[in-house]
XYZ file of C-alpha atoms in Angstrom:
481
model
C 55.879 13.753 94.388
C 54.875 10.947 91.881
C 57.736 10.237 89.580
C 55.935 6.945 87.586
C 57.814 4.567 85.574
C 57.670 4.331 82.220
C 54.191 3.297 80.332
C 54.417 0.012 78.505
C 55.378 1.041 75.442
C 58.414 2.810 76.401
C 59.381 0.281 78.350
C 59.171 -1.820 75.244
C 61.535 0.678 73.142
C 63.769 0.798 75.747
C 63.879 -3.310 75.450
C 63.804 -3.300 71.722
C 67.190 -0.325 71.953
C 69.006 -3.046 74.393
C 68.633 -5.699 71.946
C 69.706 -3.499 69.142
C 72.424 -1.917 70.627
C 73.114 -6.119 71.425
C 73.305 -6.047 67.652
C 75.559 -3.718 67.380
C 78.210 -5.065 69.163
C 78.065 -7.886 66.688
C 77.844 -6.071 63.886
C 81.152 -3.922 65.280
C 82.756 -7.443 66.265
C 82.158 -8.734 62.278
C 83.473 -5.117 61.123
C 86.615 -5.289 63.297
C 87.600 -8.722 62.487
C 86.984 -8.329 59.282
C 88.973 -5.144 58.656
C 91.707 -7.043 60.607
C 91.410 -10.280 59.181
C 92.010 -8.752 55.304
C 95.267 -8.697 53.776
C 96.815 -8.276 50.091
C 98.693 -11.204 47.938
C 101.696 -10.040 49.734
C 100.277 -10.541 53.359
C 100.108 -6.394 54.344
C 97.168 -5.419 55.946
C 94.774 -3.482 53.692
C 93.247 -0.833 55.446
C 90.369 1.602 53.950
C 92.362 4.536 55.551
C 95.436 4.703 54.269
C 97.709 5.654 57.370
C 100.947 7.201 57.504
C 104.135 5.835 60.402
C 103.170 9.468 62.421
C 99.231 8.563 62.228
C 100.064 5.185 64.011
C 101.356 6.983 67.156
C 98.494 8.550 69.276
C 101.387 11.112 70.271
C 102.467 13.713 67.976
C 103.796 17.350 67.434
C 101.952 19.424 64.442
C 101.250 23.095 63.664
C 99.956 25.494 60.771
C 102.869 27.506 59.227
C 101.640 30.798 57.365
C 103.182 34.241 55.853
C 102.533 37.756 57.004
C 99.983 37.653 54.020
C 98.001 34.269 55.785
C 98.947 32.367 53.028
C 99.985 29.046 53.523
C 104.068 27.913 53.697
C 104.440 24.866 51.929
C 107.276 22.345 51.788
C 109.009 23.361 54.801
C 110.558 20.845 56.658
C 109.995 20.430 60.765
C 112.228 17.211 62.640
C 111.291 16.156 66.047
C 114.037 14.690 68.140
C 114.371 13.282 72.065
C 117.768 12.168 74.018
C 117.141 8.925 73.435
C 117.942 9.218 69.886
C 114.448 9.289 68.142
C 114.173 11.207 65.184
C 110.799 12.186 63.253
C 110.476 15.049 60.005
C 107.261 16.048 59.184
C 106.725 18.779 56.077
C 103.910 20.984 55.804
C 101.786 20.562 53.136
C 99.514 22.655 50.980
C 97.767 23.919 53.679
C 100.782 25.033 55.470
C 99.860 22.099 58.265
C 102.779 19.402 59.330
C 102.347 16.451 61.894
C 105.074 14.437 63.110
C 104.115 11.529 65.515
C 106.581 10.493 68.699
C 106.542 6.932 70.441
C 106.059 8.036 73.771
C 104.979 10.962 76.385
C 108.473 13.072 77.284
C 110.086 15.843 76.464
C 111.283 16.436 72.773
C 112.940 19.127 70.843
C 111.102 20.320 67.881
C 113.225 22.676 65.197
C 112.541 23.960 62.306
C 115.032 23.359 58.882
C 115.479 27.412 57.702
C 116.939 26.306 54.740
C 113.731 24.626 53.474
C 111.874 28.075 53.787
C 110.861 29.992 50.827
C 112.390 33.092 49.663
C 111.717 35.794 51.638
C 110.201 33.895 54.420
C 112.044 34.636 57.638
C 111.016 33.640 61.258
C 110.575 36.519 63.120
C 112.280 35.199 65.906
C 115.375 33.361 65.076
C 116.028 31.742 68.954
C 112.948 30.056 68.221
C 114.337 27.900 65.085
C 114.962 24.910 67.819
C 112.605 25.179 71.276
C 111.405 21.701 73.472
C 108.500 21.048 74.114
C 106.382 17.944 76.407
C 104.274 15.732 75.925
C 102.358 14.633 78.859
C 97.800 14.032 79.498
C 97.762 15.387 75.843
C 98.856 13.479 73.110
C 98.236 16.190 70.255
C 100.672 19.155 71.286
C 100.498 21.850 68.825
C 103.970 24.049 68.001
C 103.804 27.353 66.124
C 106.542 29.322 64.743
C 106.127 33.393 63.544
C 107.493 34.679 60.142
C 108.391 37.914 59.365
C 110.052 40.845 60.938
C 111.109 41.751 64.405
C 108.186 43.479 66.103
C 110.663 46.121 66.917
C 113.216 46.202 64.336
C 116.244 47.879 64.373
C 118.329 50.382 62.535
C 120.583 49.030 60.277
C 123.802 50.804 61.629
C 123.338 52.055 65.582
C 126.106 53.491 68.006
C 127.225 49.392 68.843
C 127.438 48.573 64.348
C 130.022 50.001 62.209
C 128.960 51.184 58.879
C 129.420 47.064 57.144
C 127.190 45.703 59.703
C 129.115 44.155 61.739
C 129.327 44.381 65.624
C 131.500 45.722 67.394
C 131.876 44.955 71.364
C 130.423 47.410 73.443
C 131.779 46.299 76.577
C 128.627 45.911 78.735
C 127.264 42.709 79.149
C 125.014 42.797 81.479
C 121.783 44.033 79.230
C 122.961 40.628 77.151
C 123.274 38.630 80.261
C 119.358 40.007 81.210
C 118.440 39.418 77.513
C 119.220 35.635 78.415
C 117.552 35.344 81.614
C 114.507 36.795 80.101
C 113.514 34.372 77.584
C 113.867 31.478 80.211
C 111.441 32.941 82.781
C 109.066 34.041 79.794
C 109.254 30.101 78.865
C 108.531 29.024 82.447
C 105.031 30.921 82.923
C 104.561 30.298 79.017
C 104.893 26.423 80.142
C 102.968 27.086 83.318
C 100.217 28.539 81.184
C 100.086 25.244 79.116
C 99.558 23.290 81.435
C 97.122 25.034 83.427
C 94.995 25.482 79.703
C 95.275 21.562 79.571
C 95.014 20.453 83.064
C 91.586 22.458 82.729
C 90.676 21.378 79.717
C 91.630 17.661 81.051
C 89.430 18.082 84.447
C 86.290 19.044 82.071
C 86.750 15.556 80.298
C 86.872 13.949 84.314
C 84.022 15.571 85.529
C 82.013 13.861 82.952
C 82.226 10.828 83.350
C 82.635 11.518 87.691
C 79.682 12.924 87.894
C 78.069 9.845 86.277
C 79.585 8.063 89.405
C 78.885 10.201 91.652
C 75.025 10.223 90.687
C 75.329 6.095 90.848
C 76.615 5.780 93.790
C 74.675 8.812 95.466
C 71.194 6.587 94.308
C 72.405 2.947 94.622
C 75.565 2.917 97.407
C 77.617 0.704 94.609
C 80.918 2.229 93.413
C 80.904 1.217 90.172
C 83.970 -0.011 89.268
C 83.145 -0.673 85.760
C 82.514 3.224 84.798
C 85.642 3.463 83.145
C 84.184 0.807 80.929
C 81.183 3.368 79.603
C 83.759 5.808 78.731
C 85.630 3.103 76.730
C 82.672 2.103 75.241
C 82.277 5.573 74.239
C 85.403 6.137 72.192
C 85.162 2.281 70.422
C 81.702 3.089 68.924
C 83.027 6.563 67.628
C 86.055 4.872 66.184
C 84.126 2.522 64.531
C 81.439 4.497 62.990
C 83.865 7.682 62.313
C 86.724 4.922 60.503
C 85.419 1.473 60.024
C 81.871 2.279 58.192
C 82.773 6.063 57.479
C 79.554 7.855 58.741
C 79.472 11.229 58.422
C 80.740 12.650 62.094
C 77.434 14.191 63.241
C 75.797 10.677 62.221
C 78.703 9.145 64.291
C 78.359 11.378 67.445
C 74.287 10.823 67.200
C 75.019 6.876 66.821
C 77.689 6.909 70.212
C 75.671 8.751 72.318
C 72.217 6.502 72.021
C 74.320 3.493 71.703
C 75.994 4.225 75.340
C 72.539 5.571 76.422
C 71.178 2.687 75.838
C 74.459 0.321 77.647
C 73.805 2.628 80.674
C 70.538 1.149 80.816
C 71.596 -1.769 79.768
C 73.748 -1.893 82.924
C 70.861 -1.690 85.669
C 67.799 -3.578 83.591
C 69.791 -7.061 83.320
C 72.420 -7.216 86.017
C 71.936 -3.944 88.696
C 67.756 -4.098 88.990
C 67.875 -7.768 89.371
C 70.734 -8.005 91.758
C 69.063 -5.324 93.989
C 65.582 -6.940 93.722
C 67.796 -10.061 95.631
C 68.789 -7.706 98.387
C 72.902 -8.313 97.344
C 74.854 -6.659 99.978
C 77.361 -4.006 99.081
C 80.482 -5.816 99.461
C 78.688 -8.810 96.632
C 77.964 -5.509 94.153
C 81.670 -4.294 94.122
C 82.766 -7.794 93.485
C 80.766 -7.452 90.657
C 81.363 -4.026 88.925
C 85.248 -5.448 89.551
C 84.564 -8.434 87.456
C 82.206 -6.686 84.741
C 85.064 -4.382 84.402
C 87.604 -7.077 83.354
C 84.710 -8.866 81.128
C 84.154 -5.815 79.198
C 87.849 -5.113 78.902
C 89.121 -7.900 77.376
C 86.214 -8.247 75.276
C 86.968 -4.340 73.726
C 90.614 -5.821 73.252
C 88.801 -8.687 71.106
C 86.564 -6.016 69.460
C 89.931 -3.906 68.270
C 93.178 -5.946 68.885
C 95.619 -4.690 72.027
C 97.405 -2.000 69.699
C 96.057 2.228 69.786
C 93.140 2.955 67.238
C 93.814 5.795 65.171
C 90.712 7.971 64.334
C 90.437 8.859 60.662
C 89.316 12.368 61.492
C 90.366 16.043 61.238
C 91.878 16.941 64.551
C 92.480 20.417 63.276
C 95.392 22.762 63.969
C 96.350 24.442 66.753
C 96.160 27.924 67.380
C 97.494 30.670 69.615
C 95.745 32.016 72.746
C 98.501 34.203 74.678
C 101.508 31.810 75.280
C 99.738 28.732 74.666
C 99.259 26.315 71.910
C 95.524 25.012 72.049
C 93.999 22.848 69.396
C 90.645 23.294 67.765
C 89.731 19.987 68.415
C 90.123 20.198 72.473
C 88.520 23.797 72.290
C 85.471 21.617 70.896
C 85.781 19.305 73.260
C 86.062 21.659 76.058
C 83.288 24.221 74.813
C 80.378 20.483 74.671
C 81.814 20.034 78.252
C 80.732 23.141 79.775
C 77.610 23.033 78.025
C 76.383 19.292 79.179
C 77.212 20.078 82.915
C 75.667 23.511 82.376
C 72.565 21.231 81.209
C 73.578 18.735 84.391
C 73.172 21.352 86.941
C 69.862 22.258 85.170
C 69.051 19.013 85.473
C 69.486 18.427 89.294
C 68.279 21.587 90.446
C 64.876 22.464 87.795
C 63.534 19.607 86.781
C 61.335 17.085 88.556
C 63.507 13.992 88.004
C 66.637 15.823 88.784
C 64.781 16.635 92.037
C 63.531 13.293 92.787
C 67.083 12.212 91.875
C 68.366 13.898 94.749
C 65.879 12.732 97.540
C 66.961 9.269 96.613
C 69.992 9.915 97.035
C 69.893 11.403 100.374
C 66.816 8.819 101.803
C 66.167 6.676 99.396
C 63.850 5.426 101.908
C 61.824 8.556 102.898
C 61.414 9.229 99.167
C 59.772 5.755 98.163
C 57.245 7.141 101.316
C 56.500 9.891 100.228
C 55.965 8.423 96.710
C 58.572 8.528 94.507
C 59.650 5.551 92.499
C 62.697 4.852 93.117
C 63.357 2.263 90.660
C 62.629 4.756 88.339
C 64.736 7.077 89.105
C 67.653 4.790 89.545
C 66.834 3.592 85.903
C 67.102 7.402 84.727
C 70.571 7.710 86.306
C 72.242 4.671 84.973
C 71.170 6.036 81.574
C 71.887 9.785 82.072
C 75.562 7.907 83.394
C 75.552 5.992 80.434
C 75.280 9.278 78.581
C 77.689 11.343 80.269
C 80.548 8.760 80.460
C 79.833 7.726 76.520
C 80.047 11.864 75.608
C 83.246 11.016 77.716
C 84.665 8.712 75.926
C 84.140 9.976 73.072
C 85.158 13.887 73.941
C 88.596 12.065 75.310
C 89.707 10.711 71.832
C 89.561 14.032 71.068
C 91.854 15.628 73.765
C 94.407 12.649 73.674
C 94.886 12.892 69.744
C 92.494 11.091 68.040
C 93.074 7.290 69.589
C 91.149 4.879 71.300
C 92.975 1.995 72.802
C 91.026 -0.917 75.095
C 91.757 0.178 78.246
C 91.276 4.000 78.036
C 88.708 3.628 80.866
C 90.743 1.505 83.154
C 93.582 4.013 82.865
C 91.861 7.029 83.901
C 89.255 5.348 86.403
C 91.162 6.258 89.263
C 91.814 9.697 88.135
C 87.387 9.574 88.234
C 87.081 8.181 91.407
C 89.757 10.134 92.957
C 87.664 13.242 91.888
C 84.164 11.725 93.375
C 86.364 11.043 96.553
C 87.872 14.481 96.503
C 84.882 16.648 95.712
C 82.555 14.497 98.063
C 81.440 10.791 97.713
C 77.319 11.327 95.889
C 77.962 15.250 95.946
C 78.022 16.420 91.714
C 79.161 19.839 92.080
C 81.647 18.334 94.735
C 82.815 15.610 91.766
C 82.795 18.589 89.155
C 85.604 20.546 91.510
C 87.517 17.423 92.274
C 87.876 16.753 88.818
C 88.883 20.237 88.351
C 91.312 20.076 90.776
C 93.002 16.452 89.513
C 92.710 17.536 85.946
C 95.131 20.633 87.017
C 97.369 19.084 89.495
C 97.741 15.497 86.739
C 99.149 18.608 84.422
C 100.717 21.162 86.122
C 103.173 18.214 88.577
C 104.454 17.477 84.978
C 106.602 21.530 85.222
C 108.961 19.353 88.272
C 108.160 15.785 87.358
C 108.314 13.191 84.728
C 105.058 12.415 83.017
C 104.805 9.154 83.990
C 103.815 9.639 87.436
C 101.713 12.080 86.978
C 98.910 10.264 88.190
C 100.409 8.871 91.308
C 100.338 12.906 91.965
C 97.239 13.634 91.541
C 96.650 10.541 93.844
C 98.715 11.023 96.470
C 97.666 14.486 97.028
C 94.071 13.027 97.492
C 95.120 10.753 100.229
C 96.490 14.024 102.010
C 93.313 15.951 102.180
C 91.638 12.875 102.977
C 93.603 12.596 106.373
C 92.324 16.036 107.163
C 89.005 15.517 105.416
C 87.605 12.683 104.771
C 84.139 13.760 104.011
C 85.782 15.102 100.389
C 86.090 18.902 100.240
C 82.590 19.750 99.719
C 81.146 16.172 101.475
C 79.175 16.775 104.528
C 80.234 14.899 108.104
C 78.209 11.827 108.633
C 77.648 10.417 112.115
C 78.840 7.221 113.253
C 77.290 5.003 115.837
């Protein structure tokens, strides 16, 4: 098998895209400052999007409110409140969408004002005027309240109504005693079903950017420390060409994904290739990745300030499927997801490179024998990383609400390696099903737990199947000695 390097003149574009993308970061560094730096006669910050207090927060609660008719509700008034004493009202325009942002991940309490509906406009379930709802991986939690009548509705005088209307005991209480227990174990598996949606939705996001790692380290041996990096990267260039220069979004997701093609590269041509060309042991890589991850981190935070990014793009609203509340925007995000690692697997298992790919990575040795370049191929998975992580990145400010902050990598990256370890250290179905599996445990541990250690879960539930497995759960035993 003869996998050849690039000719010449690839290898020249692929030179001339380093330096470019080289400009780019410039040209984003002059853009950010600049868009930071300006300010009005009276010192505020002028901003080409104008942002509202709920855009600020990358948390919020919104919804679409509509008649029997699907006409939009407009003016109605929605408040957001938590025990701590925070209090947010959001009103639905004329579109019949609202949007009220929240500080923090938690549990809140989201009613609706009845007196600000129209005339006429009734919710169809009254119990449902005040319900809570949590906030935990996703920052964008959709709410939706039904208008209109009962779906059974009931006579307007019946054996337990006199003839005014009014009710009368009937001296049974045990069908309203079962009316109340039923709505609280409909609300359970309607929770349960929300978080299962997002923890799935969530693990497609991981798998991303762990397969990238997983094909890295599978090729090279190096656990790349600074893959959480890539996926920032991702989300800053999205932010910057969706709401700093205003590109059109297809423009803006073509300009991400060959700007952190071309950083995956990047990576291996001027620090990986030439580090491996001077036989650096494994121990002298890791150091490495550890310290390119804190370069690139603080230099993002120079790029766009230690504050959350807002994007200044149409999430859209949520909608209903069953008991849960799913946005369009993470149905997007989820539907490219399945697609890419459709297009992964295709990758690995039909092409010639994918092929090649994987007799590196299990003799790197044996394949440079038999005559594959292995250079090349290495080359080919830093950038199909590069790719993977960027679509990553930039999928993620999607599912979390819209917001990119610095160190959006760095606070997932052990979520990623804990799926590569899970599924199987340089297996990429194996990292596909650990990232599954973290991506539904990270959600589903917030039904019991608060959501701030959510990801010391997922974590600690890895270092129990380790124990019993340590090969990962679809990792093959390796002898020692």
């Amino acid at each position: 098998m003869n996998t050849a390097g690039p000719a010449p003149l690839v290898r020249n574009a692929i030179q001339w895209g380093g330096a470019l993308l080289l400009a780019l970061l410039l040209t984003l560094g002059l853009g950010m400052a600049t868009a930071t730096a300006a300010t009005d006669h009276d010192g505020k910050t002028v901003a080409s999007i104008q942002q509202t207090e709920e855009e600020e927060s990358p948390y919020s609660f919104q919804g679409s409110m509509r008649d029997s008719d699907r006409e939009p509700i407009v003016g109605v008034e929605v408040t957001v409140t938590d025990e701590s004493g925070f209090s947010g009202t959001g009103t639905t325009d004329e579109s019949g969408e609202w949007s009220v942002g929240v500080p923090t991940p938690g549990t809140y309490t989201v009613t609706l004002n009845v007196d600000s509906l129209p005339d006429g406009i009734t919710l169809r379930d009254p119990a449902h005027e005040s319900r809570e709802f949590e906030i935990a991986t996703t920052a964008q939690q959709g709410v939706l309240f039904a208008f209109g009548d009962p779906p059974s509705a009931q006579p307007t005088t019946d054996p337990g109504e006199s003839e005014t209307g009014s009710e009368t005991p009937t001296g049974d209480d045990s069908e309203t005693e079962t009316a109340a227990e039923q709505p609280r174990g409909q609300g359970f598996m309607a929770a349960l079903t929300q978080r299962a949606i997002n923890g799935l939705f969530f693990g497609l996001l991981l798998a991303l950017g762990a397969i990238g790692i997983t094909l890295i380290y599978g090729t090279t041996g190096v656990s790349n420390f600074a893959h959480g990096e890539l996926l920032t990267f991702g989300g800053i260039v999205f932010y910057a060409t969706t709401t700093l220069f205003s590109l059109p979004i297809v423009a803006a997701i073509a300009i991400t994904l060959v700007a952190c093609t071309v950083f995956g590269w990047l990576h291996d041509f001027a620090l990986f290739k030439p580090l491996r060309k001077r036989r650096v042991g494994m121990v002298q890589l890791l150091i490495v990745t550890i310290g390119l991850s804190i370069a690139l981190r603080y230099f993002f935070q120079f790029l766009i300030g230690g504050g959350t990014q807002q994007l200044s793009i149409n999430r859209g609203a949520a909608i209903a499927i069953g008991p849960a509340n799913i946005s369009t925007s993470v149905l997007i995000a989820a539907g490219i997801s399945v697609i890419v690692l459709a297009g992964v697997a295709y990758f690995l298992t039909r092409t010639r490179m994918g092929k090649a790919t994987r007799a590196v990575s299990d003799n790197a040795s044996l394949a440079s024998a038999s005559g594959i370049n292995v250079d090349s191929v290495i080359r080919t998975v830093w950038i199909v990383a590069g790719f993977l992580t960027g679509l990553a990145g930039l999928l993620y400010t999607y599912f979390i609400g819209g917001a990119i902050r610095w160190d959006t990598g760095f606070s997932i990256m052990l979520l990623l390696f804990a799926a590569v370890t899970l599924g199987g250290l340089g297996s990429a179905f194996g990292a596909l099903v650990g990232a599954l599996f973290i991506g539904l445990v990270t959600e589903i541990s917030t039904l019991w737990l608060p959501a701030d250690i959510r990801y010391a879960v997922a974590l600690g539930i890895l270092i129990l199947v380790l124990l019993f497995r340590p090969q990962g759960i679809l990792g093959r035993k390796e002898r020692v000695g």
